[in-house]
CSV table of C-alpha atoms in Angstrom, one decimal:
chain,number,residue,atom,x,y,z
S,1,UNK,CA,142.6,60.9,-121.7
S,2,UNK,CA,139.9,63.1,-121.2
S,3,UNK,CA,139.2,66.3,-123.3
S,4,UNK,CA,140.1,66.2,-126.8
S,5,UNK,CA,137.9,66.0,-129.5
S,6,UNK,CA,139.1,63.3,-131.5
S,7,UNK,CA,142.0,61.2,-131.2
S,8,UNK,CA,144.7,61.9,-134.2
S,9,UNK,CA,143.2,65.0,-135.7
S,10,UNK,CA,144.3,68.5,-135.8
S,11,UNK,CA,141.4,70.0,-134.8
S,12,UNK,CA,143.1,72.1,-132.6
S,13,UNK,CA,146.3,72.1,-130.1
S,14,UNK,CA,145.1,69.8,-127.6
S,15,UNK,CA,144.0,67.2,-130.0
S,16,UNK,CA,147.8,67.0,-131.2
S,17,UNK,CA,149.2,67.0,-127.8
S,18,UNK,CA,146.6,64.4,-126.8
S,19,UNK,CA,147.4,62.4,-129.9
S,20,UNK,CA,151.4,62.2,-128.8
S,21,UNK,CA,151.3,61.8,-125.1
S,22,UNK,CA,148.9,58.7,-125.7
S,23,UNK,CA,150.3,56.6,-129.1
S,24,UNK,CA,154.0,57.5,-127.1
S,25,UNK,CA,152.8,56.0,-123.7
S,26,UNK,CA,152.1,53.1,-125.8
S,27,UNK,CA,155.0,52.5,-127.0
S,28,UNK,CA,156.6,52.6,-123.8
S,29,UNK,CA,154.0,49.8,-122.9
S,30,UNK,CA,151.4,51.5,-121.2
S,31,UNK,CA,147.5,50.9,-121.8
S,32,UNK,CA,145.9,54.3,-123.2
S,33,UNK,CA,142.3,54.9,-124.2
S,34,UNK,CA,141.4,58.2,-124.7
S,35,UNK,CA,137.7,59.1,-124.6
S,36,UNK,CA,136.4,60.6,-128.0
S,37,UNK,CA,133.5,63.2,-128.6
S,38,UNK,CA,131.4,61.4,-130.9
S,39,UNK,CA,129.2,64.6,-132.8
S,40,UNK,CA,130.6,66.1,-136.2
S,41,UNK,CA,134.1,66.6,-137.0
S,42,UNK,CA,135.3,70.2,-136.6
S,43,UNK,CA,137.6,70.4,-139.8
S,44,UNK,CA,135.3,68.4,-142.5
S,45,UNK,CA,131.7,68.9,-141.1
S,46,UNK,CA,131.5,65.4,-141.5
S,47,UNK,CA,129.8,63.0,-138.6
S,48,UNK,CA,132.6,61.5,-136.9
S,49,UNK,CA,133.5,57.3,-136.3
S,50,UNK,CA,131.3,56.4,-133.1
S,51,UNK,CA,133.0,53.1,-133.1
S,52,UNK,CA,134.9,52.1,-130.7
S,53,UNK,CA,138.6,51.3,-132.5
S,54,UNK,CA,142.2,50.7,-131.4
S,55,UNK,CA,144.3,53.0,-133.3
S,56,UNK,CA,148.1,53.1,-133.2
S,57,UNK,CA,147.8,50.5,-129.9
S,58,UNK,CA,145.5,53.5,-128.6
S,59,UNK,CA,141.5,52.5,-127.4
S,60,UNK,CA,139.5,54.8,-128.9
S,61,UNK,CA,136.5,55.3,-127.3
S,62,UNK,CA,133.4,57.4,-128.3
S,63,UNK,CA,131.2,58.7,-125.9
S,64,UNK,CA,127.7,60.2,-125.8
S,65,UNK,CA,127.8,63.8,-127.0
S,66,UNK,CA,125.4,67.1,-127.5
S,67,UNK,CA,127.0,68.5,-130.5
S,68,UNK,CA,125.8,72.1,-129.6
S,69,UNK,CA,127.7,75.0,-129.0
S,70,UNK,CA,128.9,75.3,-125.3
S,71,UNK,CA,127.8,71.5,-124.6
S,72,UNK,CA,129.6,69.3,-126.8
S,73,UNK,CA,132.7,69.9,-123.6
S,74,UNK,CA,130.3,69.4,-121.3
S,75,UNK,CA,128.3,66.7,-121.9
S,76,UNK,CA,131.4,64.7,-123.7
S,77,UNK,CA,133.7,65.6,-120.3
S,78,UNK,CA,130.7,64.4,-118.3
S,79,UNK,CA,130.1,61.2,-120.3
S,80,UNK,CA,133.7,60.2,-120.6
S,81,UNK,CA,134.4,60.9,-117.0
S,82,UNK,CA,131.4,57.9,-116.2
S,83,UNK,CA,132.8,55.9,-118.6
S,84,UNK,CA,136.7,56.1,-117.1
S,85,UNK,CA,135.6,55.3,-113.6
S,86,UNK,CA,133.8,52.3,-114.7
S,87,UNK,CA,136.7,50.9,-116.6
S,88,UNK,CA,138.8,51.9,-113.3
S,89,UNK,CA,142.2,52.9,-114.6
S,90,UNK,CA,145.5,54.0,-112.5
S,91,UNK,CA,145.4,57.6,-113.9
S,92,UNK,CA,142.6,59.8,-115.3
S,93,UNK,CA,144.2,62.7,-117.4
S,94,UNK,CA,141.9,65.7,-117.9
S,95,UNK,CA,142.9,68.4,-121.1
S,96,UNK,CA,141.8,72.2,-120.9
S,97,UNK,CA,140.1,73.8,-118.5
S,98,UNK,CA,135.8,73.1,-119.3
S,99,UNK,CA,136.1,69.2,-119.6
S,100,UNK,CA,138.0,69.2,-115.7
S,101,UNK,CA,134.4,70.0,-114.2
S,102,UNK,CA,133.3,66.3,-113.7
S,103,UNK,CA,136.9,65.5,-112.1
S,104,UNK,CA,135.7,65.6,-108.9
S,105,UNK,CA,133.7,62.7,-110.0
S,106,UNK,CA,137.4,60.7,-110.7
S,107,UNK,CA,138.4,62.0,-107.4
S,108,UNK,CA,135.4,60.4,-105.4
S,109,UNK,CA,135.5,57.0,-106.9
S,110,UNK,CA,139.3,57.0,-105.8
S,111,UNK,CA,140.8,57.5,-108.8
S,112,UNK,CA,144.3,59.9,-109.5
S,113,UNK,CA,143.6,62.7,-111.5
S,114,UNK,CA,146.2,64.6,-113.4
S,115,UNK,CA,144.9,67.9,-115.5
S,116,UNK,CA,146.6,70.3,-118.0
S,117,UNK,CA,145.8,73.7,-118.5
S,118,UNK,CA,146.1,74.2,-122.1
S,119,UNK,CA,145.4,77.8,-121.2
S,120,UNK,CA,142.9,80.0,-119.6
S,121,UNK,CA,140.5,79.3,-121.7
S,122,UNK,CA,137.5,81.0,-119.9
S,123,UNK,CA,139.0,84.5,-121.4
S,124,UNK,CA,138.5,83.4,-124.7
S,125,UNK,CA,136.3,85.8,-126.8
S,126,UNK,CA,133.7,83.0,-128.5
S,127,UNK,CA,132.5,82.1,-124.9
S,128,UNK,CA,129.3,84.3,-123.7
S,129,UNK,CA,129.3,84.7,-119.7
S,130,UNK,CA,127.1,81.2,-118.8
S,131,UNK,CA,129.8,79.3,-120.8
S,132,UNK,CA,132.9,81.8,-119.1
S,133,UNK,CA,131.3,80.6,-115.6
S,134,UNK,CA,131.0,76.8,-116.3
S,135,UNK,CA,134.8,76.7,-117.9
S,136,UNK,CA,135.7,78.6,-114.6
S,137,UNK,CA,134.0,75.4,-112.6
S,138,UNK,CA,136.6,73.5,-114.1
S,139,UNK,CA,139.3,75.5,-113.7
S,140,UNK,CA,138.6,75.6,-110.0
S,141,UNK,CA,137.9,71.8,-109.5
S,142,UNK,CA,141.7,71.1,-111.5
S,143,UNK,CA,142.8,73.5,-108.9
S,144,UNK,CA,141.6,72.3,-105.8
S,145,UNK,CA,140.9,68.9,-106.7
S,146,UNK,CA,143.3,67.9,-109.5
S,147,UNK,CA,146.1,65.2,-107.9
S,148,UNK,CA,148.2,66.7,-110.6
S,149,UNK,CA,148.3,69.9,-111.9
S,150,UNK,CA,149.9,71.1,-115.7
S,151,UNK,CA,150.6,74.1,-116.9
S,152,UNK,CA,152.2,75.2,-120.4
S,153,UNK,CA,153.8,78.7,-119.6
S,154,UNK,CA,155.4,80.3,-116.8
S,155,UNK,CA,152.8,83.1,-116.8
S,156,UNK,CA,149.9,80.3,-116.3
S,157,UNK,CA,152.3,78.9,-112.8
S,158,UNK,CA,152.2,82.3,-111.5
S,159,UNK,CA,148.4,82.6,-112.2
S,160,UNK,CA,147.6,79.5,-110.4
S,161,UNK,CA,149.8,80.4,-107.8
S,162,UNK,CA,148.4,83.5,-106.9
S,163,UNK,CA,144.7,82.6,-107.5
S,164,UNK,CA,144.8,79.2,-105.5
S,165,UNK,CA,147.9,79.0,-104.2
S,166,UNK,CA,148.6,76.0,-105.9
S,167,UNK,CA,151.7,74.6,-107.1
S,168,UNK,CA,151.9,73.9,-110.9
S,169,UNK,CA,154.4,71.5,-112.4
S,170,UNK,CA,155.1,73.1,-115.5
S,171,UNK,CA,155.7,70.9,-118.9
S,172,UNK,CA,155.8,72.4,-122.3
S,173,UNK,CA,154.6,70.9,-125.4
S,174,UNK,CA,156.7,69.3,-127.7
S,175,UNK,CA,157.4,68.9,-131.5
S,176,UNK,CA,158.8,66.7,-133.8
S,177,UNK,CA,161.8,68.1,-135.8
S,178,UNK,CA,160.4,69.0,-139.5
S,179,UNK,CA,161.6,68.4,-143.2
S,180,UNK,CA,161.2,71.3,-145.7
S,181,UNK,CA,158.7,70.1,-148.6
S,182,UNK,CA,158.6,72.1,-151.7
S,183,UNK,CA,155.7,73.4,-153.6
S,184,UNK,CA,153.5,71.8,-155.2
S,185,UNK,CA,150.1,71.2,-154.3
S,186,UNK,CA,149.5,74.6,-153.1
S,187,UNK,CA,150.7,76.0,-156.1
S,188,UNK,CA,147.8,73.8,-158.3
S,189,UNK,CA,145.4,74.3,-155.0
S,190,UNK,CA,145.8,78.2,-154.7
S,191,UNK,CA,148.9,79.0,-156.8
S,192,UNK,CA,151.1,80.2,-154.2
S,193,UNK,CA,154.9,79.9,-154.6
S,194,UNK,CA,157.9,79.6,-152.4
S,195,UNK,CA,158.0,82.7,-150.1
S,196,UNK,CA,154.8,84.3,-152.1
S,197,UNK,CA,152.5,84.9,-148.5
S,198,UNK,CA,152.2,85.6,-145.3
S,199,UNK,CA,150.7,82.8,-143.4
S,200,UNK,CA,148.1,82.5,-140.5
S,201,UNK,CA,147.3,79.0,-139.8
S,202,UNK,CA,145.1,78.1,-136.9
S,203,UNK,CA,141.1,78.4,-135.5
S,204,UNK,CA,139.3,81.1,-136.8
S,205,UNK,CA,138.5,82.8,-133.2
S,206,UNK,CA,138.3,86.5,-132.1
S,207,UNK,CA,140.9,85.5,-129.5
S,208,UNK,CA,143.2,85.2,-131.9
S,209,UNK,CA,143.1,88.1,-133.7
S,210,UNK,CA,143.2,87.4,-137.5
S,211,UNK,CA,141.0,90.3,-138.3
S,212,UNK,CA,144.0,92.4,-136.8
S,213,UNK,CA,146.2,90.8,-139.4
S,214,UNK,CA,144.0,91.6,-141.8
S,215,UNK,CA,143.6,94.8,-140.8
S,216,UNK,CA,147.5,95.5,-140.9
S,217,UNK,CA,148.0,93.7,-144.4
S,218,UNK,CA,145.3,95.4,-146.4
S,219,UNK,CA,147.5,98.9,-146.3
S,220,UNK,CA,150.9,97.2,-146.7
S,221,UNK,CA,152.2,98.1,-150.1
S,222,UNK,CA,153.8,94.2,-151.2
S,223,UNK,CA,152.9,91.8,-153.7
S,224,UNK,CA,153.1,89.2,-151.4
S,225,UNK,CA,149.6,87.2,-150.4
S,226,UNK,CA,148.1,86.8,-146.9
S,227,UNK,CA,146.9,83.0,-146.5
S,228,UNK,CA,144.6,82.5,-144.0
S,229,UNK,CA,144.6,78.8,-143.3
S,230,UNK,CA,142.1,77.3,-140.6
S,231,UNK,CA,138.4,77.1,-139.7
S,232,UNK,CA,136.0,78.7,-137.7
S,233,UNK,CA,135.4,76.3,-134.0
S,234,UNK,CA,131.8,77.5,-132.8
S,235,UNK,CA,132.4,81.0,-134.3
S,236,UNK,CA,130.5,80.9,-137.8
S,237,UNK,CA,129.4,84.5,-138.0
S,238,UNK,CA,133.0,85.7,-136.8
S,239,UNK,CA,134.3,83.8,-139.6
S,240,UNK,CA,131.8,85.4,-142.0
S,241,UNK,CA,132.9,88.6,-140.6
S,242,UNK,CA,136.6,87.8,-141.8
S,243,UNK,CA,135.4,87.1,-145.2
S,244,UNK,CA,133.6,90.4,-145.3
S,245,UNK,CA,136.8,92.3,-143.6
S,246,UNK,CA,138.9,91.6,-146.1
S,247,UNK,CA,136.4,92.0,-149.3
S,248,UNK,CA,138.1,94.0,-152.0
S,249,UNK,CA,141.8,92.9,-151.6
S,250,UNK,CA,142.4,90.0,-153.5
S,251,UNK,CA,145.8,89.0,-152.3
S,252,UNK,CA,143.8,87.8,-149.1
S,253,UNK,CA,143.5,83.6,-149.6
S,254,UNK,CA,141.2,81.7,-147.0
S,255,UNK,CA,142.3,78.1,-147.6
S,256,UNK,CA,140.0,76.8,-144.9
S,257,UNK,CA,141.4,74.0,-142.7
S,258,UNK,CA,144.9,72.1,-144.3
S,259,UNK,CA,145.6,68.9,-143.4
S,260,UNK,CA,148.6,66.3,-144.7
S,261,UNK,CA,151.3,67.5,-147.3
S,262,UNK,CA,149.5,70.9,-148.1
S,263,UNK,CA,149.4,71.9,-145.0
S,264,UNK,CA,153.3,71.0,-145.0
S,265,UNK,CA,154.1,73.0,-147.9
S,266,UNK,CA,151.7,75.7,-146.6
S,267,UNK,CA,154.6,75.8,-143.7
S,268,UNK,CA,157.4,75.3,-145.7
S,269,UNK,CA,157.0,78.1,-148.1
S,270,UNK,CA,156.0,81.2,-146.2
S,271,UNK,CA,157.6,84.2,-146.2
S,272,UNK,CA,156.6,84.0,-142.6
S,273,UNK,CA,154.3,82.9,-139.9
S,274,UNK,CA,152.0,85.4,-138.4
S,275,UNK,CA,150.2,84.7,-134.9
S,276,UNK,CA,148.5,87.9,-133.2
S,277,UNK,CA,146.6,86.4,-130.4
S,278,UNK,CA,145.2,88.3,-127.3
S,279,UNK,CA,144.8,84.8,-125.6
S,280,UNK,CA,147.0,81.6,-126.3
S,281,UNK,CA,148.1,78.3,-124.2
S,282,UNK,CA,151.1,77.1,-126.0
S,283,UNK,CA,150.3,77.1,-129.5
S,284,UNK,CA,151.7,74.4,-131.5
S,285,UNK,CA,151.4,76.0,-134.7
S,286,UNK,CA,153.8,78.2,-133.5
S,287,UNK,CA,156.3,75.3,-133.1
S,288,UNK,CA,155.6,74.0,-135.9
S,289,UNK,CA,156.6,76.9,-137.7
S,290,UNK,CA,159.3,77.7,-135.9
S,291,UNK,CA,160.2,73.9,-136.5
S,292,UNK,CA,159.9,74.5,-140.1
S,293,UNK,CA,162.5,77.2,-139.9
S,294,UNK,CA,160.3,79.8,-140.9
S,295,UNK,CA,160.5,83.7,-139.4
S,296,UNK,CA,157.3,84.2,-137.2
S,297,UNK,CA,155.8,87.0,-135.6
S,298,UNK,CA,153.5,87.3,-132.6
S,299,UNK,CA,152.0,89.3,-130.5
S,300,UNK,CA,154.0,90.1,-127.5
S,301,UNK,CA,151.9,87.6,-125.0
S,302,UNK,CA,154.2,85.9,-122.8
S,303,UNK,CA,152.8,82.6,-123.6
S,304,UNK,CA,154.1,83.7,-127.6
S,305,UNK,CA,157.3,85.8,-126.5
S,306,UNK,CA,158.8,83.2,-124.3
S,307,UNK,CA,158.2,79.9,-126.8
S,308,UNK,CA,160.0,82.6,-129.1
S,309,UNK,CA,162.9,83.6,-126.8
S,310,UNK,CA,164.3,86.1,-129.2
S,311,UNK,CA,164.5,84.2,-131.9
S,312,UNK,CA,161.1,85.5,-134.0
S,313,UNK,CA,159.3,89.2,-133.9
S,314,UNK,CA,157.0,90.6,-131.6
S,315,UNK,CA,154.5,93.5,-131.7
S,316,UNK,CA,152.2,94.9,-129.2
S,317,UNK,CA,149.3,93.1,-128.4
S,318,UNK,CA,146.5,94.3,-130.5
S,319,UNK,CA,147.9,97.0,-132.3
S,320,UNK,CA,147.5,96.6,-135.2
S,321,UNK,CA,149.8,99.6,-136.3
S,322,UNK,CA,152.6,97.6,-134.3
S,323,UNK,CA,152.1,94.7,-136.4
S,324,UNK,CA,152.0,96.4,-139.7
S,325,UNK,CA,155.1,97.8,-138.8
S,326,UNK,CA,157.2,95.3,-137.6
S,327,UNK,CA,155.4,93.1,-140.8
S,328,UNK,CA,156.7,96.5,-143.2
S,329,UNK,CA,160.5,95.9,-141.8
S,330,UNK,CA,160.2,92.0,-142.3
S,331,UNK,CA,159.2,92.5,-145.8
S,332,UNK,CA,162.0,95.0,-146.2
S,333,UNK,CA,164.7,92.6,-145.3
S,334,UNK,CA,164.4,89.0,-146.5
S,335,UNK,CA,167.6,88.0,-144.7
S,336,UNK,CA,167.0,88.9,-141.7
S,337,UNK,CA,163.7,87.3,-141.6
S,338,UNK,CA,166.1,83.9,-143.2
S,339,UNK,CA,168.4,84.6,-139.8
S,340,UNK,CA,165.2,84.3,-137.6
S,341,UNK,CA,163.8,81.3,-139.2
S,342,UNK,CA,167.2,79.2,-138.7
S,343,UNK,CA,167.4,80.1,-135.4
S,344,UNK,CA,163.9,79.5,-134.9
S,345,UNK,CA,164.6,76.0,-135.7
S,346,UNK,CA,167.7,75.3,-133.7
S,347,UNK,CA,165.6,77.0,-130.6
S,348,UNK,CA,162.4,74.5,-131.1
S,349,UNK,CA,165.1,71.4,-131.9
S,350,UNK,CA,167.1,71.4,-128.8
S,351,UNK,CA,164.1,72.5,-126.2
S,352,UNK,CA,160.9,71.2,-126.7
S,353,UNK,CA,160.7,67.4,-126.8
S,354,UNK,CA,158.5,64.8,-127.1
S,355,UNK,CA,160.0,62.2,-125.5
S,356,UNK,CA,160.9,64.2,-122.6
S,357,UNK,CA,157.3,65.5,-122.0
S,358,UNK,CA,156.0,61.6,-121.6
S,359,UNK,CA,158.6,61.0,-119.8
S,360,UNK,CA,158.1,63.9,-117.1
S,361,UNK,CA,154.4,63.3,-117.7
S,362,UNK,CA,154.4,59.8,-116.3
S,363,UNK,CA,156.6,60.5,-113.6
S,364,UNK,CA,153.7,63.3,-112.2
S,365,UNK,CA,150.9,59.8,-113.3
S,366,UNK,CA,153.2,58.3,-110.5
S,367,UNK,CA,154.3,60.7,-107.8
């Protein structure tokens, strides 16, 4: 595995996915080792374990990486991708679209290559145009080089379809099914009850739009808090800019990131879940909430909509007039939003599945 940050944190989507595909493979009796960025760790700041480590029967392996913005991919793709063909396995998986540049590499020393498109991730907002092009490199070389080819979301098959005329196979992500866990420590952490806030939970990047939310909440008239749970990801000064946005209303909470049993509770206890990104893969925070039974609402992206499928709220991308209404009508009527939420979980429950993505995963390592 190829990609990630760090095996087994929650640094962001791919790391989880990463984390599940490999300690499940595992199980099944497979041999996994999945290629570390050594460099500081995203959530704490802190430098991260450059040792290499077996870790839930996974090989952990650190590689040499320049813990800059726009090169830690880069150089950690590039590193990793040496290190893989020397070790000579069956299957090379590449994750997101930047780190598949050096798969060509993989392909020349006569190794299969599988990659998954976690999203387009050269439209995000954080990248400047030099970092855009290089993350378009990789797109291209999954496309045309890639034995195997992943995508998340219907919309993504079209895109790569029409753009390279390349067939897709497409596999969700999954989710484990989730136990409610009362408050507790985020009432002595921040002193939030059951169904007190409104909950964002995830980077803090313009792509996904919390300054929107913030912009919405600050002229809803409720008593109800707006917790804004995550960390910046090469975007300091945007994250400063949040801070500053929403100055003067103090039901606005930044928790920074959550990890363990708070972040649990965090999920278990909102009033709802609030996602309003321009630009989005398949976010797992998203399932999670929806796995948590709680009433979410997103922007009307199809890569939000569809993992919804009725069962949540939508409002038009970027409006933020859209999502203070259709945030005004939740808070109006707590059933309904109850309604969602249980049907939110049934929905996740019966269609997105771990086991089943490893199992159609390894049948693509195969074909």
């Amino acid at each position: 595995m190829i990609g990630h940050k760090r095996y087994g944190s929650r640094e962001g989507g791919v790391e989880v996915v990463v984390t599940e595909l490999a300690r499940r493979m595992v199980e099944l009796g497979h041999e996994v080792t999945c290629y570390d960025r050594s460099g500081s760790d995203v959530m704490t700041g802190c430098a991260a374990d450059c040792r290499g480590r077996v870790i839930d029967g996974v090989h952990v392996v650190p590689v040499k990486t320049i813990d800059k913005k726009g090169l830690a991919a880069l150089s950690s793709s590039y590193f990793a991708t040496r290190a893989a063909i020397k070790d000579r396995p069956d299957v090379i998986h590449y994750h997101a679209e930047g780190p598949c540049v050096p798969l060509p590499l993989a392909k020349l020393a006569g190794i299969r290559t599988v990659a998954t498109i976690h999203g387009l991730d050269w439209q995000r907002a954080k990248w400047g145009r030099l970092a855009s092009t290089y993350i378009k490199m990789g797109e291209r070389a999954a496309a045309t080089k890639a034995d195997g080819l992943v995508v998340l979301s219907k919309s993504a098959q079209s895109y790569f379809q029409d753009v390279y005329g390349r067939t897709t196979t497409f596999i969700p992500n999954g989710i484990e099914p989730k136990q409610y866990r009362p408050v507790k420590q985020i009432k002595d952490k921040w002193g939030l009850d059951a169904g007190s806030y409104l909950l964002y939970l995830g980077r803090l990047v313009p792509e996904k739009r919390p300054e929107l939310l913030i912009e919405a909440f600050k002229e809803l008239d409720t008593e109800k808090r707006l917790v804004i749970a995550g960390g910046g990801s090469d975007t300091s000064e945007y994250e400063t800019s949040l801070r500053v946005a929403a100055q003067g209303d103090p039901r606005v909470l930044f928790t920074g990131f959550v990890n363990g049993e708070p972040l649990e509770e965090l999920y278990s206890n909102c009033y709802a879940y609030v996602l309003p990104s321009d630009v989005e893969g398949m976010p797992m925070s998203l399932l999670e909430a929806m796995a948590y039974g709680r009433c979410c609402v997103t922007s009307d992206i199809p890569e939000c909509a569809d993992v919804l499928a009725g069962n949540g709220v939508t409002f038009d991308k970027g409006s933020a007039d859209s999502l203070r209404a259709a945030l005004r009508d939740l808070l109006a009527d707590s059933d309904h939003g109850r309604v969602l939420g249980a049907a939110a979980k049934a929905h996740v429950e019966k269609t997105y599945n771990w086991d089943s993505v490893v199992e159609r995963t390894l049948e693509l390592y195969s074909t």
